mmCIF file of C-alpha atoms in Angstrom:
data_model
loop_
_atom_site.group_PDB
_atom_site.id
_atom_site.type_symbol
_atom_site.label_atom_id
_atom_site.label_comp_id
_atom_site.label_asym_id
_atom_site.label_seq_id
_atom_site.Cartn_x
_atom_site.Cartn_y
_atom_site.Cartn_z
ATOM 1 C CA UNK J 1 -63.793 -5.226 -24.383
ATOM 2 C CA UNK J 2 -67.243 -4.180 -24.768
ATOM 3 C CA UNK J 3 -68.571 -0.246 -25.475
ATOM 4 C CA UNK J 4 -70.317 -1.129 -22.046
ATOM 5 C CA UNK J 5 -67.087 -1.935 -20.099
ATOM 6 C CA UNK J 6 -65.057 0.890 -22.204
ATOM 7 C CA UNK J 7 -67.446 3.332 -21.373
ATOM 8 C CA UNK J 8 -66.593 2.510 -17.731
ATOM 9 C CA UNK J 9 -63.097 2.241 -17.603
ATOM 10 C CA UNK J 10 -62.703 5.631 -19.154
ATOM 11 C CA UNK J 11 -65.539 7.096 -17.434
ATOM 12 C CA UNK J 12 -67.470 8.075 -20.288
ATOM 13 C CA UNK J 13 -70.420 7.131 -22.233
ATOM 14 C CA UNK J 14 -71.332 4.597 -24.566
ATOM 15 C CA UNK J 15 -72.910 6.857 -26.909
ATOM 16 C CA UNK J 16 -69.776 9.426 -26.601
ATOM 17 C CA UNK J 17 -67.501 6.499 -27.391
ATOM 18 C CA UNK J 18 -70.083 6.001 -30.686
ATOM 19 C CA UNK J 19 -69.488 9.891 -31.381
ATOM 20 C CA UNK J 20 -65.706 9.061 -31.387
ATOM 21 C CA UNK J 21 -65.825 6.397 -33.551
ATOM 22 C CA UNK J 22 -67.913 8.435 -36.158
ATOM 23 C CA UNK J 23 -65.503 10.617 -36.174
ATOM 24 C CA UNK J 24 -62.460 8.668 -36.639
ATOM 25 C CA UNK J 25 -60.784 8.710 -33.701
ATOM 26 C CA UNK J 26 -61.163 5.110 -31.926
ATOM 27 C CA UNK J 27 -62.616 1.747 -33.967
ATOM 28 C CA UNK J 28 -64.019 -1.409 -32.955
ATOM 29 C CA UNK J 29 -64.234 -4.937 -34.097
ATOM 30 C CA UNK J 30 -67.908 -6.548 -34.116
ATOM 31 C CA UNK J 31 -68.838 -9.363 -32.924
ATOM 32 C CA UNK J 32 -70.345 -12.144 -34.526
ATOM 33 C CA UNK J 33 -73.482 -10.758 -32.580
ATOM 34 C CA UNK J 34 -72.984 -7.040 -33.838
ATOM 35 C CA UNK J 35 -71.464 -6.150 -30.491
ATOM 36 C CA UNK J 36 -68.754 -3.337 -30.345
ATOM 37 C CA UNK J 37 -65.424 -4.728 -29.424
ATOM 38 C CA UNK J 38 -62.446 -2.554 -28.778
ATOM 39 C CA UNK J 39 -59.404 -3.736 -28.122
ATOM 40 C CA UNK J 40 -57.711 -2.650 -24.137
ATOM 41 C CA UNK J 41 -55.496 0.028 -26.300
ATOM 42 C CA UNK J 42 -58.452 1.971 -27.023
ATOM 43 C CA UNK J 43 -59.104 3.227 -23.486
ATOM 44 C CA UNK J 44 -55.711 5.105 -23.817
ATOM 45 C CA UNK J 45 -56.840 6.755 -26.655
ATOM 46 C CA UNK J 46 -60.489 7.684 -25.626
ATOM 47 C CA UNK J 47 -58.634 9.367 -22.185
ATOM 48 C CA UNK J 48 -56.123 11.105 -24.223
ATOM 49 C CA UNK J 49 -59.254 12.493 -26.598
ATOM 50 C CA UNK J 50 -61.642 13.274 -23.458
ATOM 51 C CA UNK J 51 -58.345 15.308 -21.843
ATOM 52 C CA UNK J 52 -57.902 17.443 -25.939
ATOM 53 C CA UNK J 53 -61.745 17.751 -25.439
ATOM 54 C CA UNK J 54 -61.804 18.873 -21.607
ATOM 55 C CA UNK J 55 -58.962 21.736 -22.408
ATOM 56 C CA UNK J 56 -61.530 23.552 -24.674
ATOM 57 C CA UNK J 57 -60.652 21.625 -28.230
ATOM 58 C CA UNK J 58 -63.372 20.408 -30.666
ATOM 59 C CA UNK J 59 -63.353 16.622 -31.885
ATOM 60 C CA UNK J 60 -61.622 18.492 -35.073
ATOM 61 C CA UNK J 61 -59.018 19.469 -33.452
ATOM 62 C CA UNK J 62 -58.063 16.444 -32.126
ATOM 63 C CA UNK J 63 -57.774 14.560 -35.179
ATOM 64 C CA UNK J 64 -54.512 16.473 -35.372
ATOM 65 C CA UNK J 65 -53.162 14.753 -32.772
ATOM 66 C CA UNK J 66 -54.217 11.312 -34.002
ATOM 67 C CA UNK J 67 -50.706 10.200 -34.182
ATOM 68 C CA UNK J 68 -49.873 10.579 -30.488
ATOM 69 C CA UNK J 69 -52.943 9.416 -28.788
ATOM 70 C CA UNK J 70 -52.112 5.788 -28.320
ATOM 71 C CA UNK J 71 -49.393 6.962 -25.878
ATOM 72 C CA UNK J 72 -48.727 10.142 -23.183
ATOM 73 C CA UNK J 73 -50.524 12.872 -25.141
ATOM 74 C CA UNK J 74 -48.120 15.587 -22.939
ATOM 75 C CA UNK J 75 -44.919 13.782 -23.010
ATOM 76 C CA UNK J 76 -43.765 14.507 -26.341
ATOM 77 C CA UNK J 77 -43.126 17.670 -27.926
ATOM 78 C CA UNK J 78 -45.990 19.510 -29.812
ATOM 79 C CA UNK J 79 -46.075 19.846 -33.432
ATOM 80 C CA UNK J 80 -46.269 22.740 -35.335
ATOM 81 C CA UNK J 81 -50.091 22.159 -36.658
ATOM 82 C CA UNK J 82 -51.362 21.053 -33.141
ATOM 83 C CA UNK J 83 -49.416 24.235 -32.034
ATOM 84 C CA UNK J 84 -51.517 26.151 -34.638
ATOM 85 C CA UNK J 85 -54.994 24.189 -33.898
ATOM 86 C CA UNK J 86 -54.668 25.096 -30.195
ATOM 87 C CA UNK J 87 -53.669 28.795 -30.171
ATOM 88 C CA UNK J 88 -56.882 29.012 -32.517
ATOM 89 C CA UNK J 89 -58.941 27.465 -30.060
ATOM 90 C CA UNK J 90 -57.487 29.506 -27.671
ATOM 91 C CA UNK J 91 -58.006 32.501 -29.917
ATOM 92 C CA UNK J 92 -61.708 31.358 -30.571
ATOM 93 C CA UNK J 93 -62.364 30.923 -26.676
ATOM 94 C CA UNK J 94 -60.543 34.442 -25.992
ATOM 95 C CA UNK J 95 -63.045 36.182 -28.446
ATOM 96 C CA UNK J 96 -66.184 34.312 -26.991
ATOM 97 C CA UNK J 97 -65.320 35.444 -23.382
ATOM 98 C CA UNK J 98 -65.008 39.002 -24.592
ATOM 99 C CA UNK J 99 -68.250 38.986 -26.304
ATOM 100 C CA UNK J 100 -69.634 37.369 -22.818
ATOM 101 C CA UNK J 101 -68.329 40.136 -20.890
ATOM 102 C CA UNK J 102 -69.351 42.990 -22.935
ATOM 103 C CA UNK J 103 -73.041 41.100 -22.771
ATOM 104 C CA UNK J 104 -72.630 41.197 -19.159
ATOM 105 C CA UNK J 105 -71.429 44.957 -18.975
ATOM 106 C CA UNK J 106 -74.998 45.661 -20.950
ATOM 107 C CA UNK J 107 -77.145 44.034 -19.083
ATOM 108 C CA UNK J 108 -75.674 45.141 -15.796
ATOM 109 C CA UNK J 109 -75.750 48.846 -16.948
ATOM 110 C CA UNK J 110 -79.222 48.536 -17.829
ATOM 111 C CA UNK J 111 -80.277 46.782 -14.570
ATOM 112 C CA UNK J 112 -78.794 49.685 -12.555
ATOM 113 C CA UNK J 113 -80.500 52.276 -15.175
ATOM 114 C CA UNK J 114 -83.822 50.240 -14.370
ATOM 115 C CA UNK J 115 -83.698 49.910 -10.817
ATOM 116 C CA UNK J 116 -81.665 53.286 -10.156
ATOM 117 C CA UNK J 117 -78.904 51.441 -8.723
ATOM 118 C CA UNK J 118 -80.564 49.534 -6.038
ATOM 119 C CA UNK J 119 -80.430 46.077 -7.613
ATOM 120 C CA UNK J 120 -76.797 45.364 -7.854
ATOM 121 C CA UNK J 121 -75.320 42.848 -10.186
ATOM 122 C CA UNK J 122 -73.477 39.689 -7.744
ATOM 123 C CA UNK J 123 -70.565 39.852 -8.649
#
């Protein structure tokens, strides 16, 4: 199949399936015209990468799990490095959201310093 008709059975984009490739984690075939071609496996494997990628992991990460993404990514059992790779995402995200919420905490305490508490932060 085409990047075109991948990018639509997977429901991403033609230039994310580009990124992908880049990066090692789906290849193509060209045409005789320089088209893309990919064979009907690859959608499989660009689903099981946009699912790592929607739970919060980086395109790094997933390259640990390169070995299980031409099949059901959650079926099997987790190894010990994609174990590791996704507490320390989760570790990573953790930190960001408490460095969000103290950012929040300041700039709410200084709105109700400015405005003597009328202007209340929505919730």
């Amino acid at each position: 199949m085409r990047i075109g008709e991948l990018a639509e059975a997977t429901c991403t984009t033609p230039r994310a399936l580009r990124h992908y490739e880049q990066a090692g984690l789906i290849t193509s075939e060209r045409a005789a015209n320089g088209y893309r071609l990919y064979d009907a496996g690859t959608a499989v494997r660009v689903r099981n990468v946009r699912r790592l990628l929607d739970v919060g992991l980086t395109l790094d990460d997933v390259r640990v799990f390169l070995p299980c993404l031409d099949g059901d990514v959650t079926a099997g059992p987790a190894s010990d490095e994609a174990l590791r790779v996704a507490a320390g995402r989760l570790a990573v995200l953790d930190a960001r959201i408490a460095a969000q919420v103290a950012v929040r905490e300041r700039l709410a305490a200084a709105l109700r310093e400015a405005t003597g508490a009328r202007v209340r932060p929505v919730a």
